[in-house]
Amino acid sequence: MNKNKSFLILGIVMIISAIFFIIYALNNPQASFPWHNSITYIIYMAYIVLAVSFILKGFKK
C-alpha cells in the first residue's frame, strides 16, 4: 500500500471516530473530564489538526 494512501485512510478513520465520539458525548452529558475545559479544547484541536494534516498528506503526490 502506498504511504500517502495510508495517511489518507488514517485521517479519514480519525475523522469518523471523532464524529462517533461527538455523538456519544452529546448523548451522555453527565460525563466529564477531571481537568479544566481549556485542556480538553487543546486536545480536541490537536486531534483535528493531526487528522486534517494526515488527510492533506494523503492527497499530496
mmCIF file of C-alpha atoms in Angstrom:
data_model
loop_
_atom_site.group_PDB
_atom_site.id
_atom_site.type_symbol
_atom_site.label_atom_id
_atom_site.label_comp_id
_atom_site.label_asym_id
_atom_site.label_seq_id
_atom_site.Cartn_x
_atom_site.Cartn_y
_atom_site.Cartn_z
ATOM 1 C CA MET A 1 0.000 0.000 0.000
ATOM 2 C CA ASN A 2 1.206 3.468 -0.852
ATOM 3 C CA LYS A 3 2.393 5.595 2.082
ATOM 4 C CA ASN A 4 0.213 8.553 1.050
ATOM 5 C CA LYS A 5 -2.831 6.289 0.809
ATOM 6 C CA SER A 6 -2.133 5.042 4.350
ATOM 7 C CA PHE A 7 -2.128 8.625 5.653
ATOM 8 C CA LEU A 8 -5.387 9.329 3.839
ATOM 9 C CA ILE A 9 -7.095 6.255 5.286
ATOM 10 C CA LEU A 10 -5.797 7.031 8.784
ATOM 11 C CA GLY A 11 -7.042 10.623 8.562
ATOM 12 C CA ILE A 12 -10.483 9.515 7.404
ATOM 13 C CA VAL A 13 -10.693 6.940 10.213
ATOM 14 C CA MET A 14 -9.727 9.641 12.720
ATOM 15 C CA ILE A 15 -12.472 11.975 11.456
ATOM 16 C CA ILE A 16 -15.073 9.183 11.541
ATOM 17 C CA SER A 17 -14.078 8.185 15.080
ATOM 18 C CA ALA A 18 -14.308 11.850 16.152
ATOM 19 C CA ILE A 19 -17.836 12.044 14.760
ATOM 20 C CA PHE A 20 -18.856 8.923 16.680
ATOM 21 C CA PHE A 21 -17.260 10.340 19.844
ATOM 22 C CA ILE A 22 -19.217 13.582 19.465
ATOM 23 C CA ILE A 23 -22.479 11.663 19.006
ATOM 24 C CA TYR A 24 -21.702 9.557 22.086
ATOM 25 C CA ALA A 25 -20.722 12.606 24.157
ATOM 26 C CA LEU A 26 -23.883 14.505 23.236
ATOM 27 C CA ASN A 27 -25.993 11.587 24.427
ATOM 28 C CA ASN A 28 -24.131 11.394 27.772
ATOM 29 C CA PRO A 29 -23.919 14.938 29.163
ATOM 30 C CA GLN A 30 -23.265 13.708 32.711
ATOM 31 C CA ALA A 31 -19.753 12.504 31.834
ATOM 32 C CA SER A 32 -16.817 14.902 32.152
ATOM 33 C CA PHE A 33 -13.038 15.006 32.314
ATOM 34 C CA PRO A 34 -11.186 15.633 35.600
ATOM 35 C CA TRP A 35 -9.433 18.760 34.273
ATOM 36 C CA HIS A 36 -10.304 22.238 33.006
ATOM 37 C CA ASN A 37 -12.141 22.719 29.725
ATOM 38 C CA SER A 38 -9.202 24.610 28.213
ATOM 39 C CA ILE A 39 -7.062 21.447 28.357
ATOM 40 C CA THR A 40 -9.856 19.474 26.720
ATOM 41 C CA TYR A 41 -10.163 22.052 23.925
ATOM 42 C CA ILE A 42 -6.395 21.923 23.318
ATOM 43 C CA ILE A 43 -6.556 18.131 22.996
ATOM 44 C CA TYR A 44 -9.512 18.384 20.600
ATOM 45 C CA MET A 45 -7.773 20.993 18.440
ATOM 46 C CA ALA A 46 -4.550 18.956 18.297
ATOM 47 C CA TYR A 47 -6.577 15.905 17.215
ATOM 48 C CA ILE A 48 -8.337 17.882 14.469
ATOM 49 C CA VAL A 49 -5.068 19.391 13.219
ATOM 50 C CA LEU A 50 -3.457 15.945 13.134
ATOM 51 C CA ALA A 51 -6.405 14.373 11.292
ATOM 52 C CA VAL A 52 -6.556 17.162 8.712
ATOM 53 C CA SER A 53 -2.795 17.039 8.178
ATOM 54 C CA PHE A 54 -2.992 13.271 7.569
ATOM 55 C CA ILE A 55 -5.762 13.783 5.019
ATOM 56 C CA LEU A 56 -3.833 16.547 3.244
ATOM 57 C CA LYS A 57 -0.680 14.437 3.225
ATOM 58 C CA GLY A 58 -2.713 11.599 1.734
ATOM 59 C CA PHE A 59 -3.711 13.787 -1.218
ATOM 60 C CA LYS A 60 -0.146 15.001 -1.766
ATOM 61 C CA LYS A 61 1.676 13.412 -4.678
#
